[in-house]
């Protein structure tokens, strides 16, 4: 049987400093396709990103600006059955105070989706000459890109169309207003929606008030890591790591506040990731005020391999994540793959990756003193206990978030459907 062509829609991969977790997936799924066409809305950022780009891949850019122009041309779509059904859903499920905002969102979403649909079909004609069953369409996000390919499949039910769902595109309560546009239409018209967590699937079912067993599958993300974990502690220093964008949602200032409450001293904090200048300045200020003598290092945005190298070369005692919302953080998968126990807020699907045997789940609105006591207790526990946590963390990654097994299962499943 001839290999198919993958049409992959995303926001940043492989030309901008985001969506680094796509690299590992492409390493596994690329050989299953004769050709891969990536359609991305990003602009190259000029950085040396060291992204994985397979030889059978071609990258095309589309402009988000082009998707937003000439909205007046979509006004007539407000009177189509698809949009009228969505308007009824808004009126039925949202309080009146959100209606106007939701109507604006659904109008923009439908305008973007139809414009992108045209772009996809144009690029397909250029690269594979036509849209056919030899193509597999895959949106990495469950947004207007997923809607665009759902519209294509509505026209041609024989083509295969899939979209992943992560965090903001699946948990309505994380949006303002708490509205996810056209989820009924998109889920029904895609071949399958692929949630990265059981929590995501449950959120869709709650939002739409119905079971979605045949339309929403759970397929976890994963990480590659062939480095040997450091299981045995050989020094008296303590290192706590974090990895995320620096923005208000990640609440990094709370890490500083937790560290300031700890009794254990000689603790250093290393953070990977970059972000808003205002957020960084605020964190620096908090450190100067609360922990002026603390050793800390912000590594900035670095290639993923450098993070894993750091974990392999330095004994990191704990990984910490205090975000106020998440899907399932790939950064936690990375830490587990290095045998590093994790302390994290119980938000989104994080509880699926952080069990009592590999770390500590804390409430979203946690008490900083209680979290500090938890970390103190772990760091002061006997080394046999700590080594058991580390081995458990590594085994849990190997059995649940290993990129090779997770992505192999994913790609074989979608190709045999």
mmCIF file of C-alpha atoms in Angstrom:
data_model
loop_
_atom_site.group_PDB
_atom_site.id
_atom_site.type_symbol
_atom_site.label_atom_id
_atom_site.label_comp_id
_atom_site.label_asym_id
_atom_site.label_seq_id
_atom_site.Cartn_x
_atom_site.Cartn_y
_atom_site.Cartn_z
ATOM 1 C CA UNK A 1 0.000 0.000 0.000
ATOM 2 C CA UNK A 2 1.340 3.431 -0.911
ATOM 3 C CA UNK A 3 2.261 5.730 1.917
ATOM 4 C CA UNK A 4 0.003 8.717 2.446
ATOM 5 C CA UNK A 5 0.719 12.445 2.629
ATOM 6 C CA UNK A 6 0.357 14.155 5.999
ATOM 7 C CA UNK A 7 -0.990 17.711 6.037
ATOM 8 C CA UNK A 8 0.032 19.057 9.454
ATOM 9 C CA UNK A 9 -1.387 22.335 10.774
ATOM 10 C CA UNK A 10 0.265 24.162 13.669
ATOM 11 C CA UNK A 11 1.232 27.581 14.997
ATOM 12 C CA UNK A 12 5.032 27.558 15.324
ATOM 13 C CA UNK A 13 6.769 24.307 14.373
ATOM 14 C CA UNK A 14 9.415 24.205 12.995
ATOM 15 C CA UNK A 15 10.379 27.853 12.410
ATOM 16 C CA UNK A 16 9.677 29.626 15.700
ATOM 17 C CA UNK A 17 10.521 29.149 19.373
ATOM 18 C CA UNK A 18 7.339 27.336 20.400
ATOM 19 C CA UNK A 19 5.794 23.871 20.053
ATOM 20 C CA UNK A 20 9.122 22.176 20.767
ATOM 21 C CA UNK A 21 7.236 19.033 21.791
ATOM 22 C CA UNK A 22 6.263 18.463 18.137
ATOM 23 C CA UNK A 23 9.862 17.474 17.346
ATOM 24 C CA UNK A 24 9.681 14.172 19.206
ATOM 25 C CA UNK A 25 6.375 13.293 17.596
ATOM 26 C CA UNK A 26 7.741 13.954 14.116
ATOM 27 C CA UNK A 27 10.721 11.689 14.778
ATOM 28 C CA UNK A 28 8.280 8.803 15.147
ATOM 29 C CA UNK A 29 5.473 9.545 12.709
ATOM 30 C CA UNK A 30 7.423 10.994 9.741
ATOM 31 C CA UNK A 31 8.598 7.601 8.373
ATOM 32 C CA UNK A 32 4.973 6.466 8.100
ATOM 33 C CA UNK A 33 4.277 9.067 5.396
ATOM 34 C CA UNK A 34 5.642 9.567 1.914
ATOM 35 C CA UNK A 35 5.417 13.334 2.244
ATOM 36 C CA UNK A 36 4.628 15.830 5.029
ATOM 37 C CA UNK A 37 3.303 19.310 4.340
ATOM 38 C CA UNK A 38 3.445 21.596 7.381
ATOM 39 C CA UNK A 39 1.199 24.650 7.314
ATOM 40 C CA UNK A 40 2.213 27.095 10.034
ATOM 41 C CA UNK A 41 1.178 30.639 10.888
ATOM 42 C CA UNK A 42 4.510 31.512 12.509
ATOM 43 C CA UNK A 43 7.140 33.925 11.272
ATOM 44 C CA UNK A 44 10.769 32.713 11.472
ATOM 45 C CA UNK A 45 12.321 34.211 14.600
ATOM 46 C CA UNK A 46 15.916 33.968 13.421
ATOM 47 C CA UNK A 47 17.083 31.893 16.387
ATOM 48 C CA UNK A 48 19.220 28.773 16.118
ATOM 49 C CA UNK A 49 16.420 26.460 17.176
ATOM 50 C CA UNK A 50 17.909 23.049 16.339
ATOM 51 C CA UNK A 51 14.467 21.743 15.392
ATOM 52 C CA UNK A 52 13.952 18.275 13.991
ATOM 53 C CA UNK A 53 12.853 18.500 10.372
ATOM 54 C CA UNK A 54 12.579 15.201 8.449
ATOM 55 C CA UNK A 55 13.736 15.007 4.844
ATOM 56 C CA UNK A 56 10.241 14.318 3.518
ATOM 57 C CA UNK A 57 8.850 17.560 4.975
ATOM 58 C CA UNK A 58 7.901 20.774 3.208
ATOM 59 C CA UNK A 59 6.972 23.868 5.224
ATOM 60 C CA UNK A 60 4.520 26.511 4.023
ATOM 61 C CA UNK A 61 3.402 29.615 5.911
ATOM 62 C CA UNK A 62 -0.008 31.189 5.981
ATOM 63 C CA UNK A 63 -0.697 34.651 7.320
ATOM 64 C CA UNK A 64 -2.955 35.101 10.333
ATOM 65 C CA UNK A 65 -3.608 38.592 8.970
ATOM 66 C CA UNK A 66 -5.037 37.119 5.777
ATOM 67 C CA UNK A 67 -7.425 35.035 7.876
ATOM 68 C CA UNK A 68 -8.766 38.159 9.573
ATOM 69 C CA UNK A 69 -9.344 40.369 6.543
ATOM 70 C CA UNK A 70 -12.628 41.077 4.770
ATOM 71 C CA UNK A 71 -14.839 39.783 7.571
ATOM 72 C CA UNK A 72 -17.832 41.325 5.864
ATOM 73 C CA UNK A 73 -17.691 38.517 3.341
ATOM 74 C CA UNK A 74 -18.619 36.065 6.096
ATOM 75 C CA UNK A 75 -21.661 37.920 7.410
ATOM 76 C CA UNK A 76 -23.977 35.724 5.345
ATOM 77 C CA UNK A 77 -22.612 32.656 7.166
ATOM 78 C CA UNK A 78 -24.392 33.832 10.320
ATOM 79 C CA UNK A 79 -27.613 32.605 8.744
ATOM 80 C CA UNK A 80 -26.379 29.125 7.821
ATOM 81 C CA UNK A 81 -27.645 26.082 9.790
ATOM 82 C CA UNK A 82 -24.161 25.405 11.226
ATOM 83 C CA UNK A 83 -23.833 28.897 12.728
ATOM 84 C CA UNK A 84 -27.467 29.144 13.812
ATOM 85 C CA UNK A 85 -27.045 25.846 15.678
ATOM 86 C CA UNK A 86 -23.972 27.253 17.412
ATOM 87 C CA UNK A 87 -25.827 30.448 18.340
ATOM 88 C CA UNK A 88 -28.558 28.330 19.908
ATOM 89 C CA UNK A 89 -25.884 26.429 21.878
ATOM 90 C CA UNK A 90 -24.475 29.732 23.199
ATOM 91 C CA UNK A 91 -27.901 30.989 24.247
ATOM 92 C CA UNK A 92 -28.703 27.683 25.941
ATOM 93 C CA UNK A 93 -25.424 27.188 27.833
ATOM 94 C CA UNK A 94 -23.947 30.619 28.611
ATOM 95 C CA UNK A 95 -25.242 33.366 30.893
ATOM 96 C CA UNK A 96 -26.629 36.406 29.067
ATOM 97 C CA UNK A 97 -23.664 38.557 30.097
ATOM 98 C CA UNK A 98 -21.394 36.448 27.854
ATOM 99 C CA UNK A 99 -23.571 36.320 24.752
ATOM 100 C CA UNK A 100 -22.139 39.320 22.895
ATOM 101 C CA UNK A 101 -18.537 38.238 23.463
ATOM 102 C CA UNK A 102 -19.363 34.679 22.429
ATOM 103 C CA UNK A 103 -21.116 35.844 19.250
ATOM 104 C CA UNK A 104 -18.024 37.848 18.295
ATOM 105 C CA UNK A 105 -15.781 34.850 18.961
ATOM 106 C CA UNK A 106 -17.889 32.433 16.929
ATOM 107 C CA UNK A 107 -18.032 34.887 14.016
ATOM 108 C CA UNK A 108 -14.247 35.335 13.972
ATOM 109 C CA UNK A 109 -13.737 31.589 14.319
ATOM 110 C CA UNK A 110 -15.972 30.696 11.399
ATOM 111 C CA UNK A 111 -14.374 33.411 9.255
ATOM 112 C CA UNK A 112 -10.866 32.125 10.024
ATOM 113 C CA UNK A 113 -11.837 28.512 9.440
ATOM 114 C CA UNK A 114 -13.377 29.067 6.017
ATOM 115 C CA UNK A 115 -10.431 31.212 4.897
ATOM 116 C CA UNK A 116 -7.966 28.607 6.109
ATOM 117 C CA UNK A 117 -9.939 25.885 4.361
ATOM 118 C CA UNK A 118 -9.320 27.695 1.064
ATOM 119 C CA UNK A 119 -5.619 28.045 1.849
ATOM 120 C CA UNK A 120 -5.285 24.344 2.687
ATOM 121 C CA UNK A 121 -6.944 23.296 -0.551
ATOM 122 C CA UNK A 122 -4.675 25.637 -2.537
ATOM 123 C CA UNK A 123 -1.524 24.267 -0.905
ATOM 124 C CA UNK A 124 -2.742 20.700 -1.396
ATOM 125 C CA UNK A 125 -3.166 21.322 -5.112
ATOM 126 C CA UNK A 126 0.392 22.686 -5.242
ATOM 127 C CA UNK A 127 2.004 19.854 -3.294
ATOM 128 C CA UNK A 128 -0.127 16.738 -3.811
ATOM 129 C CA UNK A 129 -2.225 18.056 -6.728
ATOM 130 C CA UNK A 130 -5.576 17.336 -5.097
ATOM 131 C CA UNK A 131 -7.362 16.623 -1.834
ATOM 132 C CA UNK A 132 -7.947 12.884 -1.696
ATOM 133 C CA UNK A 133 -8.016 9.843 0.542
ATOM 134 C CA UNK A 134 -4.224 9.706 0.066
ATOM 135 C CA UNK A 135 -4.036 12.693 2.437
ATOM 136 C CA UNK A 136 -4.251 12.659 6.237
ATOM 137 C CA UNK A 137 -5.101 16.050 7.748
ATOM 138 C CA UNK A 138 -3.874 16.666 11.291
ATOM 139 C CA UNK A 139 -4.281 19.855 13.325
ATOM 140 C CA UNK A 140 -2.112 20.060 16.402
ATOM 141 C CA UNK A 141 -4.665 22.296 18.126
ATOM 142 C CA UNK A 142 -8.428 22.018 18.512
ATOM 143 C CA UNK A 143 -9.185 25.536 17.270
ATOM 144 C CA UNK A 144 -10.011 27.202 13.936
ATOM 145 C CA UNK A 145 -7.456 24.926 12.254
ATOM 146 C CA UNK A 146 -9.377 21.879 13.442
ATOM 147 C CA UNK A 147 -12.580 23.531 12.272
ATOM 148 C CA UNK A 148 -11.088 24.146 8.820
ATOM 149 C CA UNK A 149 -10.332 20.459 8.279
ATOM 150 C CA UNK A 150 -13.681 19.487 9.817
ATOM 151 C CA UNK A 151 -15.321 21.640 7.137
ATOM 152 C CA UNK A 152 -13.244 19.842 4.506
ATOM 153 C CA UNK A 153 -14.332 16.448 5.777
ATOM 154 C CA UNK A 154 -17.967 17.538 5.846
ATOM 155 C CA UNK A 155 -17.590 18.116 2.096
ATOM 156 C CA UNK A 156 -15.664 14.883 1.610
ATOM 157 C CA UNK A 157 -16.409 12.305 4.373
ATOM 158 C CA UNK A 158 -13.895 9.830 2.947
ATOM 159 C CA UNK A 159 -10.817 11.859 3.912
ATOM 160 C CA UNK A 160 -9.123 11.415 7.296
ATOM 161 C CA UNK A 161 -9.005 14.444 9.590
ATOM 162 C CA UNK A 162 -7.691 14.547 13.163
ATOM 163 C CA UNK A 163 -7.001 17.221 15.763
ATOM 164 C CA UNK A 164 -5.322 17.109 19.144
ATOM 165 C CA UNK A 165 -6.820 18.876 22.154
ATOM 166 C CA UNK A 166 -4.502 20.123 24.886
ATOM 167 C CA UNK A 167 -5.510 22.758 27.459
ATOM 168 C CA UNK A 168 -6.999 26.123 26.442
ATOM 169 C CA UNK A 169 -8.697 24.404 23.518
ATOM 170 C CA UNK A 170 -10.499 21.893 25.745
ATOM 171 C CA UNK A 171 -11.064 23.451 29.193
ATOM 172 C CA UNK A 172 -13.782 26.084 28.711
ATOM 173 C CA UNK A 173 -13.371 27.522 32.202
ATOM 174 C CA UNK A 174 -9.878 28.707 31.308
ATOM 175 C CA UNK A 175 -11.259 31.112 28.722
ATOM 176 C CA UNK A 176 -13.006 34.449 29.146
ATOM 177 C CA UNK A 177 -15.825 34.055 28.379
ATOM 178 C CA UNK A 178 -15.937 30.312 29.244
ATOM 179 C CA UNK A 179 -16.750 29.376 25.670
ATOM 180 C CA UNK A 180 -15.249 26.943 23.164
ATOM 181 C CA UNK A 181 -16.613 27.723 19.683
ATOM 182 C CA UNK A 182 -18.111 25.062 17.433
ATOM 183 C CA UNK A 183 -17.009 22.054 19.482
ATOM 184 C CA UNK A 184 -20.119 20.067 18.555
ATOM 185 C CA UNK A 185 -19.532 20.665 14.852
ATOM 186 C CA UNK A 186 -15.773 20.034 14.945
ATOM 187 C CA UNK A 187 -15.949 16.855 17.013
ATOM 188 C CA UNK A 188 -18.764 15.406 14.938
ATOM 189 C CA UNK A 189 -17.102 16.112 11.588
ATOM 190 C CA UNK A 190 -13.510 15.158 12.349
ATOM 191 C CA UNK A 191 -12.535 11.526 11.987
ATOM 192 C CA UNK A 192 -11.422 11.676 15.617
ATOM 193 C CA UNK A 193 -10.501 14.255 18.228
ATOM 194 C CA UNK A 194 -7.331 13.255 20.062
ATOM 195 C CA UNK A 195 -7.222 14.448 23.676
ATOM 196 C CA UNK A 196 -3.827 14.340 25.371
ATOM 197 C CA UNK A 197 -5.470 13.517 28.710
ATOM 198 C CA UNK A 198 -8.446 11.754 30.229
ATOM 199 C CA UNK A 199 -9.234 15.085 31.912
ATOM 200 C CA UNK A 200 -9.509 16.708 28.493
ATOM 201 C CA UNK A 201 -11.946 14.101 27.232
ATOM 202 C CA UNK A 202 -14.035 14.458 30.381
ATOM 203 C CA UNK A 203 -14.038 18.229 29.969
ATOM 204 C CA UNK A 204 -15.416 17.940 26.420
ATOM 205 C CA UNK A 205 -18.129 15.567 27.628
ATOM 206 C CA UNK A 206 -19.082 17.908 30.452
ATOM 207 C CA UNK A 207 -19.089 20.944 28.165
ATOM 208 C CA UNK A 208 -21.254 19.260 25.535
ATOM 209 C CA UNK A 209 -23.373 17.303 28.065
ATOM 210 C CA UNK A 210 -22.966 13.975 26.297
ATOM 211 C CA UNK A 211 -20.656 10.978 26.000
ATOM 212 C CA UNK A 212 -18.112 11.100 23.180
ATOM 213 C CA UNK A 213 -16.633 7.612 23.343
ATOM 214 C CA UNK A 214 -16.619 7.070 19.588
ATOM 215 C CA UNK A 215 -15.391 10.551 18.624
ATOM 216 C CA UNK A 216 -12.786 11.501 21.246
ATOM 217 C CA UNK A 217 -9.765 9.303 21.918
ATOM 218 C CA UNK A 218 -7.059 9.752 24.526
ATOM 219 C CA UNK A 219 -3.511 9.581 23.155
ATOM 220 C CA UNK A 220 -0.760 10.861 25.399
ATOM 221 C CA UNK A 221 2.196 12.963 24.393
ATOM 222 C CA UNK A 222 5.681 11.670 25.121
ATOM 223 C CA UNK A 223 9.374 12.440 25.398
ATOM 224 C CA UNK A 224 12.553 10.846 24.110
ATOM 225 C CA UNK A 225 15.409 10.554 26.569
ATOM 226 C CA UNK A 226 18.183 7.996 26.179
ATOM 227 C CA UNK A 227 20.356 9.499 28.924
ATOM 228 C CA UNK A 228 21.077 7.571 32.121
ATOM 229 C CA UNK A 229 19.217 9.089 35.092
ATOM 230 C CA UNK A 230 21.058 10.095 38.259
ATOM 231 C CA UNK A 231 19.422 7.964 40.938
ATOM 232 C CA UNK A 232 21.974 8.306 43.762
ATOM 233 C CA UNK A 233 22.710 11.606 45.494
ATOM 234 C CA UNK A 234 26.423 12.344 45.983
ATOM 235 C CA UNK A 235 26.462 15.885 47.405
ATOM 236 C CA UNK A 236 24.854 18.015 50.098
ATOM 237 C CA UNK A 237 23.457 20.738 47.852
ATOM 238 C CA UNK A 238 19.834 20.925 46.770
ATOM 239 C CA UNK A 239 18.696 21.895 43.281
ATOM 240 C CA UNK A 240 15.098 22.626 42.320
ATOM 241 C CA UNK A 241 14.248 23.096 38.638
ATOM 242 C CA UNK A 242 11.307 24.494 36.730
ATOM 243 C CA UNK A 243 10.613 24.850 33.027
ATOM 244 C CA UNK A 244 7.949 27.013 31.421
ATOM 245 C CA UNK A 245 7.216 30.247 29.669
ATOM 246 C CA UNK A 246 7.462 33.202 32.008
ATOM 247 C CA UNK A 247 3.976 34.638 32.202
ATOM 248 C CA UNK A 248 1.357 35.281 34.886
ATOM 249 C CA UNK A 249 -0.346 31.909 34.338
ATOM 250 C CA UNK A 250 2.838 30.054 35.348
ATOM 251 C CA UNK A 251 2.993 31.951 38.683
ATOM 252 C CA UNK A 252 6.756 31.663 39.071
ATOM 253 C CA UNK A 253 6.716 34.280 41.827
ATOM 254 C CA UNK A 254 5.050 31.620 43.976
ATOM 255 C CA UNK A 255 8.124 29.415 43.618
ATOM 256 C CA UNK A 256 10.143 32.177 45.245
ATOM 257 C CA UNK A 257 7.577 32.545 48.011
ATOM 258 C CA UNK A 258 7.660 28.785 48.672
ATOM 259 C CA UNK A 259 11.457 28.763 48.817
ATOM 260 C CA UNK A 260 11.399 31.665 51.265
ATOM 261 C CA UNK A 261 9.310 29.553 53.680
ATOM 262 C CA UNK A 262 11.625 26.538 53.645
ATOM 263 C CA UNK A 263 13.847 25.536 56.566
ATOM 264 C CA UNK A 264 16.314 23.638 54.380
ATOM 265 C CA UNK A 265 19.069 25.934 53.227
ATOM 266 C CA UNK A 266 21.686 25.747 50.432
ATOM 267 C CA UNK A 267 18.869 25.382 47.891
ATOM 268 C CA UNK A 268 19.393 26.717 44.382
ATOM 269 C CA UNK A 269 16.717 27.279 41.748
ATOM 270 C CA UNK A 270 17.236 26.798 38.005
ATOM 271 C CA UNK A 271 14.563 27.824 35.518
ATOM 272 C CA UNK A 272 14.381 27.037 31.806
ATOM 273 C CA UNK A 273 12.200 29.240 29.627
ATOM 274 C CA UNK A 274 11.641 32.861 28.702
ATOM 275 C CA UNK A 275 8.720 35.216 28.419
ATOM 276 C CA UNK A 276 7.279 38.590 29.276
ATOM 277 C CA UNK A 277 9.799 41.208 30.409
ATOM 278 C CA UNK A 278 7.378 42.573 33.007
ATOM 279 C CA UNK A 279 6.962 39.100 34.495
ATOM 280 C CA UNK A 280 10.714 38.544 34.625
ATOM 281 C CA UNK A 281 11.326 41.891 36.306
ATOM 282 C CA UNK A 282 8.678 41.097 38.900
ATOM 283 C CA UNK A 283 10.272 37.739 39.676
ATOM 284 C CA UNK A 284 13.730 39.291 40.021
ATOM 285 C CA UNK A 285 12.266 41.894 42.349
ATOM 286 C CA UNK A 286 10.557 39.199 44.445
ATOM 287 C CA UNK A 287 13.818 37.272 44.731
ATOM 288 C CA UNK A 288 15.728 40.379 45.826
ATOM 289 C CA UNK A 289 13.095 41.157 48.446
ATOM 290 C CA UNK A 290 12.484 37.665 49.829
ATOM 291 C CA UNK A 291 15.642 35.663 49.094
ATOM 292 C CA UNK A 292 18.498 38.082 48.389
ATOM 293 C CA UNK A 293 21.114 35.382 49.043
ATOM 294 C CA UNK A 294 19.489 32.613 47.035
ATOM 295 C CA UNK A 295 21.421 31.115 44.150
ATOM 296 C CA UNK A 296 19.210 31.116 41.091
ATOM 297 C CA UNK A 297 19.726 30.938 37.355
ATOM 298 C CA UNK A 298 17.332 31.671 34.508
ATOM 299 C CA UNK A 299 18.601 29.747 31.502
ATOM 300 C CA UNK A 300 16.204 31.371 29.046
ATOM 301 C CA UNK A 301 14.856 29.659 25.928
ATOM 302 C CA UNK A 302 17.260 26.843 25.119
ATOM 303 C CA UNK A 303 17.012 23.778 22.860
ATOM 304 C CA UNK A 304 15.222 20.870 24.460
ATOM 305 C CA UNK A 305 18.300 18.669 24.278
ATOM 306 C CA UNK A 306 20.181 21.103 26.530
ATOM 307 C CA UNK A 307 17.522 20.764 29.215
ATOM 308 C CA UNK A 308 17.787 16.975 29.164
ATOM 309 C CA UNK A 309 21.597 17.223 29.194
ATOM 310 C CA UNK A 310 21.422 19.426 32.279
ATOM 311 C CA UNK A 311 19.194 16.895 34.036
ATOM 312 C CA UNK A 312 21.597 14.081 33.139
ATOM 313 C CA UNK A 313 24.696 15.969 34.297
ATOM 314 C CA UNK A 314 23.330 17.595 37.456
ATOM 315 C CA UNK A 315 21.481 15.909 40.323
ATOM 316 C CA UNK A 316 18.188 17.790 40.410
ATOM 317 C CA UNK A 317 16.340 17.040 43.633
ATOM 318 C CA UNK A 318 12.873 18.196 42.570
ATOM 319 C CA UNK A 319 11.010 19.641 39.627
ATOM 320 C CA UNK A 320 8.309 22.177 40.473
ATOM 321 C CA UNK A 321 5.304 23.439 38.528
ATOM 322 C CA UNK A 322 2.819 25.836 40.164
ATOM 323 C CA UNK A 323 0.761 26.858 37.102
ATOM 324 C CA UNK A 324 -2.862 27.806 37.615
ATOM 325 C CA UNK A 325 -3.862 25.669 34.610
ATOM 326 C CA UNK A 326 -2.280 23.030 32.386
ATOM 327 C CA UNK A 327 -3.005 20.213 29.970
ATOM 328 C CA UNK A 328 -0.335 17.702 30.886
ATOM 329 C CA UNK A 329 2.969 19.622 30.862
ATOM 330 C CA UNK A 330 5.644 18.124 28.629
ATOM 331 C CA UNK A 331 8.133 19.691 31.049
ATOM 332 C CA UNK A 332 6.892 17.246 33.707
ATOM 333 C CA UNK A 333 7.374 14.342 31.284
ATOM 334 C CA UNK A 334 10.960 15.539 30.734
ATOM 335 C CA UNK A 335 11.633 15.622 34.458
ATOM 336 C CA UNK A 336 10.177 12.145 34.964
ATOM 337 C CA UNK A 337 12.296 10.820 32.090
ATOM 338 C CA UNK A 338 15.368 11.987 34.022
ATOM 339 C CA UNK A 339 14.177 10.314 37.224
ATOM 340 C CA UNK A 340 13.335 13.634 38.903
ATOM 341 C CA UNK A 341 10.381 13.634 41.331
ATOM 342 C CA UNK A 342 7.772 16.315 40.658
ATOM 343 C CA UNK A 343 5.738 18.654 42.842
ATOM 344 C CA UNK A 344 2.920 20.260 40.885
ATOM 345 C CA UNK A 345 -0.501 21.867 41.149
ATOM 346 C CA UNK A 346 -3.457 19.567 40.589
ATOM 347 C CA UNK A 347 -4.835 21.322 37.499
ATOM 348 C CA UNK A 348 -5.914 20.065 34.069
ATOM 349 C CA UNK A 349 -4.546 16.586 33.489
ATOM 350 C CA UNK A 350 -1.477 16.943 35.727
ATOM 351 C CA UNK A 351 -2.809 14.339 38.176
ATOM 352 C CA UNK A 352 -2.441 11.757 35.406
ATOM 353 C CA UNK A 353 1.328 12.344 35.365
ATOM 354 C CA UNK A 354 2.059 13.028 39.051
ATOM 355 C CA UNK A 355 1.108 10.240 41.434
ATOM 356 C CA UNK A 356 2.164 9.718 45.052
ATOM 357 C CA UNK A 357 4.897 7.353 43.961
ATOM 358 C CA UNK A 358 6.645 9.906 41.728
ATOM 359 C CA UNK A 359 6.012 13.169 43.542
ATOM 360 C CA UNK A 360 3.495 15.417 45.195
ATOM 361 C CA UNK A 361 0.241 16.971 43.967
ATOM 362 C CA UNK A 362 -0.735 20.251 45.623
ATOM 363 C CA UNK A 363 -3.928 22.277 45.434
ATOM 364 C CA UNK A 364 -4.219 25.035 42.854
ATOM 365 C CA UNK A 365 -4.726 27.551 45.660
ATOM 366 C CA UNK A 366 -2.088 26.036 47.899
ATOM 367 C CA UNK A 367 -0.755 27.210 51.244
ATOM 368 C CA UNK A 368 2.863 28.229 50.623
ATOM 369 C CA UNK A 369 3.959 27.193 54.120
ATOM 370 C CA UNK A 370 2.463 23.727 53.691
ATOM 371 C CA UNK A 371 4.187 23.255 50.316
ATOM 372 C CA UNK A 372 7.479 24.425 51.845
ATOM 373 C CA UNK A 373 7.046 21.836 54.626
ATOM 374 C CA UNK A 374 6.385 19.153 52.009
ATOM 375 C CA UNK A 375 9.590 20.005 50.151
ATOM 376 C CA UNK A 376 11.569 20.227 53.414
ATOM 377 C CA UNK A 377 10.337 16.791 54.434
ATOM 378 C CA UNK A 378 11.320 15.265 51.112
ATOM 379 C CA UNK A 379 14.772 16.859 51.014
ATOM 380 C CA UNK A 380 15.435 15.718 54.592
ATOM 381 C CA UNK A 381 14.158 12.175 54.027
ATOM 382 C CA UNK A 382 16.624 9.297 53.879
ATOM 383 C CA UNK A 383 18.426 8.753 50.595
ATOM 384 C CA UNK A 384 16.845 5.323 50.140
ATOM 385 C CA UNK A 385 13.402 6.950 50.062
ATOM 386 C CA UNK A 386 14.575 9.618 47.620
ATOM 387 C CA UNK A 387 16.135 7.022 45.332
ATOM 388 C CA UNK A 388 12.855 5.076 45.309
ATOM 389 C CA UNK A 389 10.992 8.204 44.185
ATOM 390 C CA UNK A 390 13.517 8.741 41.418
ATOM 391 C CA UNK A 391 13.352 5.180 40.133
ATOM 392 C CA UNK A 392 9.560 5.306 40.256
ATOM 393 C CA UNK A 393 9.587 8.550 38.270
ATOM 394 C CA UNK A 394 11.754 7.043 35.559
ATOM 395 C CA UNK A 395 9.683 3.850 35.353
ATOM 396 C CA UNK A 396 6.452 5.848 35.199
ATOM 397 C CA UNK A 397 7.791 7.869 32.261
ATOM 398 C CA UNK A 398 8.995 4.707 30.544
ATOM 399 C CA UNK A 399 5.583 3.056 30.846
ATOM 400 C CA UNK A 400 3.335 6.065 30.228
ATOM 401 C CA UNK A 401 5.077 8.962 28.460
ATOM 402 C CA UNK A 402 7.715 7.350 26.298
ATOM 403 C CA UNK A 403 7.629 9.068 22.914
ATOM 404 C CA UNK A 404 8.488 5.982 20.881
ATOM 405 C CA UNK A 405 5.638 3.856 22.172
ATOM 406 C CA UNK A 406 3.006 6.622 22.487
ATOM 407 C CA UNK A 407 3.500 8.125 19.039
ATOM 408 C CA UNK A 408 3.885 4.746 17.343
ATOM 409 C CA UNK A 409 0.515 3.704 18.764
ATOM 410 C CA UNK A 410 -1.000 7.034 17.700
ATOM 411 C CA UNK A 411 0.170 6.971 14.102
ATOM 412 C CA UNK A 412 -0.653 3.311 13.515
ATOM 413 C CA UNK A 413 -4.125 3.845 14.965
ATOM 414 C CA UNK A 414 -4.986 6.768 12.687
ATOM 415 C CA UNK A 415 -3.624 5.062 9.591
ATOM 416 C CA UNK A 416 -5.606 1.879 10.094
ATOM 417 C CA UNK A 417 -8.937 3.609 10.701
#
